[in-house]
mmCIF file of C-alpha atoms in Angstrom:
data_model
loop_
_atom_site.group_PDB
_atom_site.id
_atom_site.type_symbol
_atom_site.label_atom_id
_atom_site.label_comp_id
_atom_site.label_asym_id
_atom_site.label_seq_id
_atom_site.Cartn_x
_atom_site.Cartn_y
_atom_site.Cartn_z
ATOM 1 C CA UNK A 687 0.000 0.000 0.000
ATOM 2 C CA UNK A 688 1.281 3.170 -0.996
ATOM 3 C CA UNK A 689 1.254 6.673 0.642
ATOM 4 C CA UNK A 690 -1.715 8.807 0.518
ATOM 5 C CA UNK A 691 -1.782 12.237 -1.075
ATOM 6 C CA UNK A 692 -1.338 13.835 2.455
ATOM 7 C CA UNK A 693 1.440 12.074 3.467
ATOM 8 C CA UNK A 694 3.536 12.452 0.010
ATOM 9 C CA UNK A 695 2.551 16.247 0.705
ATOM 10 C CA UNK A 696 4.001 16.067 3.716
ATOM 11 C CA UNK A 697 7.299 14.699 2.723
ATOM 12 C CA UNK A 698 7.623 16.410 0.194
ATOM 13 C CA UNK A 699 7.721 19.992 1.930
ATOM 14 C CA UNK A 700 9.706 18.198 4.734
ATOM 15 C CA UNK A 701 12.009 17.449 2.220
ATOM 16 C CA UNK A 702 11.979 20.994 1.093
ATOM 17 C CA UNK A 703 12.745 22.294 4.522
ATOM 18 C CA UNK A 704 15.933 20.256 5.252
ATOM 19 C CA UNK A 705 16.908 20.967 1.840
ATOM 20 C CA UNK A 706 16.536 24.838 1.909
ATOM 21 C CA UNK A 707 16.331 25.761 5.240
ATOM 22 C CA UNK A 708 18.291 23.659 6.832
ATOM 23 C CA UNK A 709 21.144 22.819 4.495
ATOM 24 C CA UNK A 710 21.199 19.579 4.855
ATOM 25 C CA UNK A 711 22.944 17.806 1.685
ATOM 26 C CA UNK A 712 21.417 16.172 -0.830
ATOM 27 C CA UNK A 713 22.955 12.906 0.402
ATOM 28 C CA UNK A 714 21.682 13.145 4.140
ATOM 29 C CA UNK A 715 18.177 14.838 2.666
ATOM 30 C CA UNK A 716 17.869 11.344 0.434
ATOM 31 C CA UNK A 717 18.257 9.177 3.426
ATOM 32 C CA UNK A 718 15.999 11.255 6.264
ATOM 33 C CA UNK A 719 13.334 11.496 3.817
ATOM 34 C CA UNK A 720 13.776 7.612 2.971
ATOM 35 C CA UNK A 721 12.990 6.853 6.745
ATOM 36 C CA UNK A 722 10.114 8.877 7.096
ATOM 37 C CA UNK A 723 9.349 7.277 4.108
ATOM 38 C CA UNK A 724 9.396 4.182 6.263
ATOM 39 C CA UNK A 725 7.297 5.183 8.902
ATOM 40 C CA UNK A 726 4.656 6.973 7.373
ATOM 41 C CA UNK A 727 4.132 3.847 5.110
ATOM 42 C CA UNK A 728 4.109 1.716 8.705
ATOM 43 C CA UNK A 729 1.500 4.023 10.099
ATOM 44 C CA UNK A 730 -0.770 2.930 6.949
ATOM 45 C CA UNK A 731 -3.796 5.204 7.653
ATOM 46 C CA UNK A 732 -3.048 6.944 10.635
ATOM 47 C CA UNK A 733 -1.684 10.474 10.112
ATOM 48 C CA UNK A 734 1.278 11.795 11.345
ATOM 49 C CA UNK A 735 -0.073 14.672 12.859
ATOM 50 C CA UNK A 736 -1.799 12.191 15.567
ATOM 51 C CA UNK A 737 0.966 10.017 16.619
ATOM 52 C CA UNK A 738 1.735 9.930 19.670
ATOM 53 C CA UNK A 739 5.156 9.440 22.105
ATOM 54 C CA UNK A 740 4.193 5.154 22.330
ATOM 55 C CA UNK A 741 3.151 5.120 18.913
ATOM 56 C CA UNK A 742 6.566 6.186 18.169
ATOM 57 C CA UNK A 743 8.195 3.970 20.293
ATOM 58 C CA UNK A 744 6.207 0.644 19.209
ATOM 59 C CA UNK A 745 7.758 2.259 15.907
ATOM 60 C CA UNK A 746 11.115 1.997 16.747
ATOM 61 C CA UNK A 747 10.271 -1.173 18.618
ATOM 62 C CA UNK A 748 8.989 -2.706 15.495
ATOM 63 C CA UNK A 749 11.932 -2.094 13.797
ATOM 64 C CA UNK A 750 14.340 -3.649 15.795
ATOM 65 C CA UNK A 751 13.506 -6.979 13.718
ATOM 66 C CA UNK A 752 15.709 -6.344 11.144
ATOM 67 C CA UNK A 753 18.659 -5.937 13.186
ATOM 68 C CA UNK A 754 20.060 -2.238 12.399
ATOM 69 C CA UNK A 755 23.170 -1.565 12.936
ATOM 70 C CA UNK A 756 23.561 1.152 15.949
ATOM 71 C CA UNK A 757 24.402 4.383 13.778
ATOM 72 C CA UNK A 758 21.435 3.570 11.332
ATOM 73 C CA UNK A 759 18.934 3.201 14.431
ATOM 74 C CA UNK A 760 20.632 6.772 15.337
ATOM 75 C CA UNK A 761 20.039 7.716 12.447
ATOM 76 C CA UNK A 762 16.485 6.992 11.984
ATOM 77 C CA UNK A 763 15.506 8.252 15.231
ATOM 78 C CA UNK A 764 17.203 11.735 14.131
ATOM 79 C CA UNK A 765 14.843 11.673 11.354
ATOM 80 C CA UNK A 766 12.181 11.426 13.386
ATOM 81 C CA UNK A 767 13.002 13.740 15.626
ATOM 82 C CA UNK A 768 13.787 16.378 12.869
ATOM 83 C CA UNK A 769 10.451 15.448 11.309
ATOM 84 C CA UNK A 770 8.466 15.688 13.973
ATOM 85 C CA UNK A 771 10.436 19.385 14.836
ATOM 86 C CA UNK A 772 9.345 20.473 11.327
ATOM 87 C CA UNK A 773 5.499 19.315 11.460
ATOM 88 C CA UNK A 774 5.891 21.406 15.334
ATOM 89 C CA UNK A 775 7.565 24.433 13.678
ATOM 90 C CA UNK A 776 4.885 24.672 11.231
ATOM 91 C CA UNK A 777 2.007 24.527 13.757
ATOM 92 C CA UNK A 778 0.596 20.932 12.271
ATOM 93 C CA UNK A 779 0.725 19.381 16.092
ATOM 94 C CA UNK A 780 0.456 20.389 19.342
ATOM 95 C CA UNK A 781 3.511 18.488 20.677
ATOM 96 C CA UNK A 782 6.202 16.769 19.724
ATOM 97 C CA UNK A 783 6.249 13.146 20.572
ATOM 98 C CA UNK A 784 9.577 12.426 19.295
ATOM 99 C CA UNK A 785 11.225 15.325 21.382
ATOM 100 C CA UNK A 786 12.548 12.648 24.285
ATOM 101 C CA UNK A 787 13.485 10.146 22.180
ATOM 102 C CA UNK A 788 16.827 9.064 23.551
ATOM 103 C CA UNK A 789 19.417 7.331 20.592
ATOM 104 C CA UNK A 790 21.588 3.870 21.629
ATOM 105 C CA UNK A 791 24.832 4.910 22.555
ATOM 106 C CA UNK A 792 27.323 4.360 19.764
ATOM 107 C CA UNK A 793 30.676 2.674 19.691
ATOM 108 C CA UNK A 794 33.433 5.529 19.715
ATOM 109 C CA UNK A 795 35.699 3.483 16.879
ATOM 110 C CA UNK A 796 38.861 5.220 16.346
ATOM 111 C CA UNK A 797 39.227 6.380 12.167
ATOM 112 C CA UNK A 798 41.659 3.962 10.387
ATOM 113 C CA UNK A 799 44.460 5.890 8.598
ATOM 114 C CA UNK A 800 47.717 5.430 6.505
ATOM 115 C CA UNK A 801 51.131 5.926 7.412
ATOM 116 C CA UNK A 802 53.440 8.031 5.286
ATOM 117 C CA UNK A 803 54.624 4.746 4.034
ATOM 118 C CA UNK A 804 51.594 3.187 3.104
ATOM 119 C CA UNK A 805 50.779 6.240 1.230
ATOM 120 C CA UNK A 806 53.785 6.913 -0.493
ATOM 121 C CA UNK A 807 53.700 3.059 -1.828
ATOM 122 C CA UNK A 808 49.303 3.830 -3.082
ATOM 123 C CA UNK A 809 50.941 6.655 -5.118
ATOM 124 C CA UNK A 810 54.108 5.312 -6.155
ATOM 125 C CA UNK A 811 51.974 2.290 -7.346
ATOM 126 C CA UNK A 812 49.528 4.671 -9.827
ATOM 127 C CA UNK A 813 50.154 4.318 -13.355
ATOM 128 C CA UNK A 814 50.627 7.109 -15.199
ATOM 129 C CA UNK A 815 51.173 5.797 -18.296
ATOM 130 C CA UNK A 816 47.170 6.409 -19.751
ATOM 131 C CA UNK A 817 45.093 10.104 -19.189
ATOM 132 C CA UNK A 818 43.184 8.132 -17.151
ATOM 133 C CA UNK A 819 46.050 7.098 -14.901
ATOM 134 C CA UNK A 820 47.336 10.516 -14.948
ATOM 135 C CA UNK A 821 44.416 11.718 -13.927
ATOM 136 C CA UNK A 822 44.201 9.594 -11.230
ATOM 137 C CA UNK A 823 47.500 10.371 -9.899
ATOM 138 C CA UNK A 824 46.543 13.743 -9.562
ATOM 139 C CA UNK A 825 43.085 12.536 -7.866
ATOM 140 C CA UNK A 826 45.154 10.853 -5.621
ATOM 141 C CA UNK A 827 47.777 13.358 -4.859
ATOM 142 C CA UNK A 828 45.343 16.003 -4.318
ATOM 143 C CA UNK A 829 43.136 13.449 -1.445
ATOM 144 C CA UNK A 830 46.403 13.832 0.794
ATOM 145 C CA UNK A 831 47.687 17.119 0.460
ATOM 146 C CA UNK A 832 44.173 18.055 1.452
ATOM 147 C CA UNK A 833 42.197 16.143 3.246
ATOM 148 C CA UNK A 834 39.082 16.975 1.139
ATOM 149 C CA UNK A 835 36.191 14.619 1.266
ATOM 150 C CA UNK A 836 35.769 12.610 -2.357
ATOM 151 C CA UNK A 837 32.644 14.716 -3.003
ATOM 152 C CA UNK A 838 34.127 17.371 -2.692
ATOM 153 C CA UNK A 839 37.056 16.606 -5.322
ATOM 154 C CA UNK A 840 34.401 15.292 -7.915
ATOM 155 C CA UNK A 841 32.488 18.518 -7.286
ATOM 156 C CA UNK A 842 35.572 20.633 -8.682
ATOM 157 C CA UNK A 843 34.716 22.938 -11.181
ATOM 158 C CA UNK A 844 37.918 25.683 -12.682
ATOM 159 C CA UNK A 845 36.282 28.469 -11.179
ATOM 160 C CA UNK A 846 37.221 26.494 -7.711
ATOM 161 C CA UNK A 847 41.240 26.780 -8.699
ATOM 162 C CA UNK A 848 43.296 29.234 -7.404
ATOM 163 C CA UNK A 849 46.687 27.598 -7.895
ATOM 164 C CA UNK A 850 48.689 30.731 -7.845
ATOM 165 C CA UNK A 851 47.504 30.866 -4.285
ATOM 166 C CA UNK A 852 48.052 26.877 -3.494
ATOM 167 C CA UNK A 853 44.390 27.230 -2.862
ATOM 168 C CA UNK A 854 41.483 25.272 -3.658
ATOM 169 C CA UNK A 855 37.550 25.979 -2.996
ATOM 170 C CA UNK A 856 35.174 23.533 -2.145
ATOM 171 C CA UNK A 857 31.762 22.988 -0.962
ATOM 172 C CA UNK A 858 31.312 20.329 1.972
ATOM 173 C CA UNK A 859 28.548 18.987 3.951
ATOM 174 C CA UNK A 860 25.554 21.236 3.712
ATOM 175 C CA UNK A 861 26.965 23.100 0.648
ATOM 176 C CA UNK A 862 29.254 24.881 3.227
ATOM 177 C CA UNK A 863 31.985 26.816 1.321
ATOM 178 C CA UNK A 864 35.548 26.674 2.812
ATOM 179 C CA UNK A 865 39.329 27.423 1.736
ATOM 180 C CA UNK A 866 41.965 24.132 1.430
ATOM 181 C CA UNK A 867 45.523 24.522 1.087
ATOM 182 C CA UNK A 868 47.583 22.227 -1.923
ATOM 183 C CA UNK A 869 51.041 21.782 -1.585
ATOM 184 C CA UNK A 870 53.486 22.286 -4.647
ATOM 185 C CA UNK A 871 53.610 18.777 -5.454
ATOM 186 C CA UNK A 872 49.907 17.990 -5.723
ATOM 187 C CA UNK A 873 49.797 21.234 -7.712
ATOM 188 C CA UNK A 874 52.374 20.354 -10.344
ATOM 189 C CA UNK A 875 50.541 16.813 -10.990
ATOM 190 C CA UNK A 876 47.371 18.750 -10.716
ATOM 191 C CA UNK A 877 48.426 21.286 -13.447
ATOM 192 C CA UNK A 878 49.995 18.680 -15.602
ATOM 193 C CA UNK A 879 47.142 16.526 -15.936
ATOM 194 C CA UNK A 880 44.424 19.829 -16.871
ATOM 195 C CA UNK A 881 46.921 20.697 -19.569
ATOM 196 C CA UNK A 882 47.926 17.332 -20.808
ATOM 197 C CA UNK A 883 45.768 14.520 -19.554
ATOM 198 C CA UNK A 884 42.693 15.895 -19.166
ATOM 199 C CA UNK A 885 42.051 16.540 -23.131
ATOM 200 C CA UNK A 886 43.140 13.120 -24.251
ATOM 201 C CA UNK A 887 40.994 11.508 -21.502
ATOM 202 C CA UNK A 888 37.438 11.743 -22.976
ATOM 203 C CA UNK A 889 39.086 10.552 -26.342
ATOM 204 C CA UNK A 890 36.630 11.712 -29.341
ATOM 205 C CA UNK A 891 34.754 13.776 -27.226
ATOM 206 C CA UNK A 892 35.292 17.966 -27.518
ATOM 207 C CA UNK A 893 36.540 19.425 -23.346
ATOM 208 C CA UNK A 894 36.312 22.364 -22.434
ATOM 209 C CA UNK A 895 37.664 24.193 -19.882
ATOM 210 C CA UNK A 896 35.317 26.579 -19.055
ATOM 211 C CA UNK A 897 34.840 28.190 -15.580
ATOM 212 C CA UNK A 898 31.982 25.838 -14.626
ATOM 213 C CA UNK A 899 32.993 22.362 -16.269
ATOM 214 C CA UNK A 900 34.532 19.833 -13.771
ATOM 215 C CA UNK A 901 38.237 19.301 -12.976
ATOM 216 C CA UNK A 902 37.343 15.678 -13.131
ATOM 217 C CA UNK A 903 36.362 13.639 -16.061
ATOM 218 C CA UNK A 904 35.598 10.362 -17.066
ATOM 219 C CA UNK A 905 35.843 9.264 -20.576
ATOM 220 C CA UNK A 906 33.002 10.492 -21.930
ATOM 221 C CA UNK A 907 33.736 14.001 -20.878
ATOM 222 C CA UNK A 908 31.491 14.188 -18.115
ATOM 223 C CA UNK A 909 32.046 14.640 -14.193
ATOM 224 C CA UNK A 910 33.789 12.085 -12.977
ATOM 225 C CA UNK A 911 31.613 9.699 -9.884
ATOM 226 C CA UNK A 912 33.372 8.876 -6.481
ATOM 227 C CA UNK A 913 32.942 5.063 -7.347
ATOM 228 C CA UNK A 914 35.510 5.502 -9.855
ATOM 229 C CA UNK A 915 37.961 7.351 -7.270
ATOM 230 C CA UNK A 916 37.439 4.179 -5.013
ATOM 231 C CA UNK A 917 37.443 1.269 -7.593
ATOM 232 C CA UNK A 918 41.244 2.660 -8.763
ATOM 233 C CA UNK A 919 42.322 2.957 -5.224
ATOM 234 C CA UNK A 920 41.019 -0.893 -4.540
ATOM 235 C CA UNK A 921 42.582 -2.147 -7.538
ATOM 236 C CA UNK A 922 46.124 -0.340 -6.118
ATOM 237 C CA UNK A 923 45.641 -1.492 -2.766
ATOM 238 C CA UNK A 924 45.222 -5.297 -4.148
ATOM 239 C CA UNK A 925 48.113 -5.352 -6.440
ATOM 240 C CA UNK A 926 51.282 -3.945 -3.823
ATOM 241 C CA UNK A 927 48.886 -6.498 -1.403
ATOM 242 C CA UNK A 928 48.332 -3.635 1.669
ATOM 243 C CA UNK A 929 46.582 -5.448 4.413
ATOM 244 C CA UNK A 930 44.472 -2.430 5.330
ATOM 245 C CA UNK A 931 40.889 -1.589 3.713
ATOM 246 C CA UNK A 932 41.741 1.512 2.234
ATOM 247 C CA UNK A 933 39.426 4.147 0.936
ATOM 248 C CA UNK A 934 38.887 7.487 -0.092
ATOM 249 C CA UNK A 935 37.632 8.770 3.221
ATOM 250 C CA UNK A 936 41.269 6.650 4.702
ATOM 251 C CA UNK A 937 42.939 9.196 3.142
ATOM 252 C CA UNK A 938 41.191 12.472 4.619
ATOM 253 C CA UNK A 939 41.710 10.691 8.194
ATOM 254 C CA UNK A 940 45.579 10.096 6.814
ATOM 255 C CA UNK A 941 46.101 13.758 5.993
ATOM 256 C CA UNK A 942 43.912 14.890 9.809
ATOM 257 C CA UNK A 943 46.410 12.385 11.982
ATOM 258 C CA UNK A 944 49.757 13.128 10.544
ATOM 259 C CA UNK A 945 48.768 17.244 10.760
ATOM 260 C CA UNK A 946 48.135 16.534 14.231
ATOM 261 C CA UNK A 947 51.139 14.100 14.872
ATOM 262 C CA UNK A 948 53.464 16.865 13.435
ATOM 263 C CA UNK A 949 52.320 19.837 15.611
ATOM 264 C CA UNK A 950 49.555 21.492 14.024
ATOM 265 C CA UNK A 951 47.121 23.568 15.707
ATOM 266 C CA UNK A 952 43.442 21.824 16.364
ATOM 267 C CA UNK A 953 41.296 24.956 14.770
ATOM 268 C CA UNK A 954 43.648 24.832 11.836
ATOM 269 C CA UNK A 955 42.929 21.574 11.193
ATOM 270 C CA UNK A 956 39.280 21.810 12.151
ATOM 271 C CA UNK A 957 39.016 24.746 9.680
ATOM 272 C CA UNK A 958 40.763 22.590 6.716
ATOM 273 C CA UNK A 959 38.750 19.153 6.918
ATOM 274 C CA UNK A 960 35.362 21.972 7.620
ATOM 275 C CA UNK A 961 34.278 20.315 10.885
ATOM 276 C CA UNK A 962 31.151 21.966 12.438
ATOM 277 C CA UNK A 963 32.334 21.091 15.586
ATOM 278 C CA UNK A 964 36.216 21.309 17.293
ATOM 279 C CA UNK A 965 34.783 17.603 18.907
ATOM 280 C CA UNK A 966 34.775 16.180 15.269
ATOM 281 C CA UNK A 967 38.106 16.802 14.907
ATOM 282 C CA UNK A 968 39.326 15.546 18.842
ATOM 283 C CA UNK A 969 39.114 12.441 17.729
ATOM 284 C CA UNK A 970 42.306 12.999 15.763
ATOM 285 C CA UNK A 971 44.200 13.598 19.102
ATOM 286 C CA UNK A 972 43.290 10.250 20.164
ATOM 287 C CA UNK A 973 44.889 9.137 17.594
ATOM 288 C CA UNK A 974 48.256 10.786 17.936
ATOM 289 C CA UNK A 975 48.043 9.892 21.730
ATOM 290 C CA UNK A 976 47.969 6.112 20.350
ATOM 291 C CA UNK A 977 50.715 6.671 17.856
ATOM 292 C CA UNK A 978 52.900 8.144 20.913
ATOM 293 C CA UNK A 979 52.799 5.339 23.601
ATOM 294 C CA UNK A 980 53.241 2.879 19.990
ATOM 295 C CA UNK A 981 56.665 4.671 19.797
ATOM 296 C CA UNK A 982 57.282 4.876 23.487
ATOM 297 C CA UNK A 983 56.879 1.296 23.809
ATOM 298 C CA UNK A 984 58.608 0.277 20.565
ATOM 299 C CA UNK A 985 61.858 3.017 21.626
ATOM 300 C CA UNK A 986 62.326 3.549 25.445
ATOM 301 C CA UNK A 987 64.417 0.808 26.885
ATOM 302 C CA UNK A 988 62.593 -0.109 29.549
ATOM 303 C CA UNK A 989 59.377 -0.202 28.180
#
């Protein structure tokens, strides 16, 4: 049974709101409005508007069938929470009866990261011998100089370069606009490949390099997907035979850790990965804490 013409209403301007007026990106908009999706197709013909607190929670019981992991049962209850604060905001109940929902507690899992090693031998491993490969060399080079998020990179457009600067824009989570620093070797592979690679990689098809077209392309000439960033690092990874599960995102935590390993400031690095929050980017002191008593133990004598 599908939903009724209230209840797609409904979504729909919900959708709207944590779109537009919230910011949220189009990636965590998809997946909120997919759980309230959910729920307003388990309340069947009961509307939203008159759910109450247990109704929610013989919800969230119900669901606890399929065996969620933690975050996603986090997650869903944030949706309903944020749901339930937009149908409140906009005068369509009374109360809120997701307002004391309480989420599981999650597992604090350190971030897995590269050494300088390990990353030196993904990048001395990349072919360059193809546009493509040259490309991705770039791709690769530019992940851990830094730190930017895969989306972000395959969101590149010229207008974003400012090379004479050894600075790149890019828009994160929430479309929020912020300022990363390139170092002079990422820069001279980056260069290389937009005046040398880049035409020859969509072979037969006419580039341009106008201010809005993307950095990245595939080889048809359009913007090139994150899928493709991750499939060439796991074919890398599987050939030099790295025992480590190695993705995109591995390198952004790389770049974070060896930052804070080497003596730079938290809000500087907090302000180059664009965390919200200076918690966010504690974790990478953890980290370095680790790495520390690794060294002690493996160096002091008596140990």
């Amino acid at each position: 049974m599908g939903l009724n013409e209230s209840s797609k209403n409904t979504l729909e301007s919900f959708k709207s709101y944590i779109l537009v007026e919230r910011n949220f990106s189009k990636h965590t908009a998809k997946a909120y409005c997919t759980d309230i999706l959910d729920f307003l197709l388990w309340l069947g013909d009961t509307p939203c508007e008159e759910v109450s607190f247990s109704k929610v929670r013989e919800y969230l019981h119900f669901i606890q069938k399929f065996q969620y992991k933690k975050t996603t049962i986090a997650r869903k209850i944030a949706s309903l929470r944020t749901f339930y604060k937009y149908l409140f905001k906009e005068k369509k109940i009374d109360s809120n009866p997701a307002m004391n929902l309480n989420s599981p507690k999650r597992m604090k899992t350190l971030p897995k990261f590269l050494t300088t090693y390990e990353v030196e031998q993904i990048l001395n491993n990349t072919k360059i011998d193809t546009p493509a490969g040259y490309r991705n060399k770039a791709i690769l080079e530019l992940l851990w100089a830094t730190g930017m998020r895969i989306s972000e990179l395959s969101g590149l457009n010229f207008e974003d370069l400012n090379l004479d600067e050894n600075e790149i824009r890019v828009f994160g989570k929430g479309a929020k606009e912020r300022i990363v620093l390139i170092s002079d070797r990422a820069k001279s592979y980056l260069q290389r490949y937009i005046e040398t690679a880049r035409p020859l990689v969509a072979k037969g098809y006419e580039v341009t390099c106008n201010e809005t077209d993307p950095v990245f392309i595939n080889n048809t000439g359009y913007r090139l997907q994150p899928k493709t960033v991750r499939n060439v690092i796991n074919d890398i990874v599987e050939k030099i035979d790295l025992p480590k599960h190695v993705t995109p995102h591995v390198f952004r935590h790389s770049f974070a850790t060896h930052l804070i390993e080497n003596g730079a400031d938290l809000r500087v690095v907090q302000e180059l990965l664009g965390h919200a929050s200076i918690s966010n980017t504690q974790i990478y002191t953890h980290i370095s804490s680790q790495h520390l008593k690794e060294v002690y133990n493996e160096t002091h004598p008596r140990a």
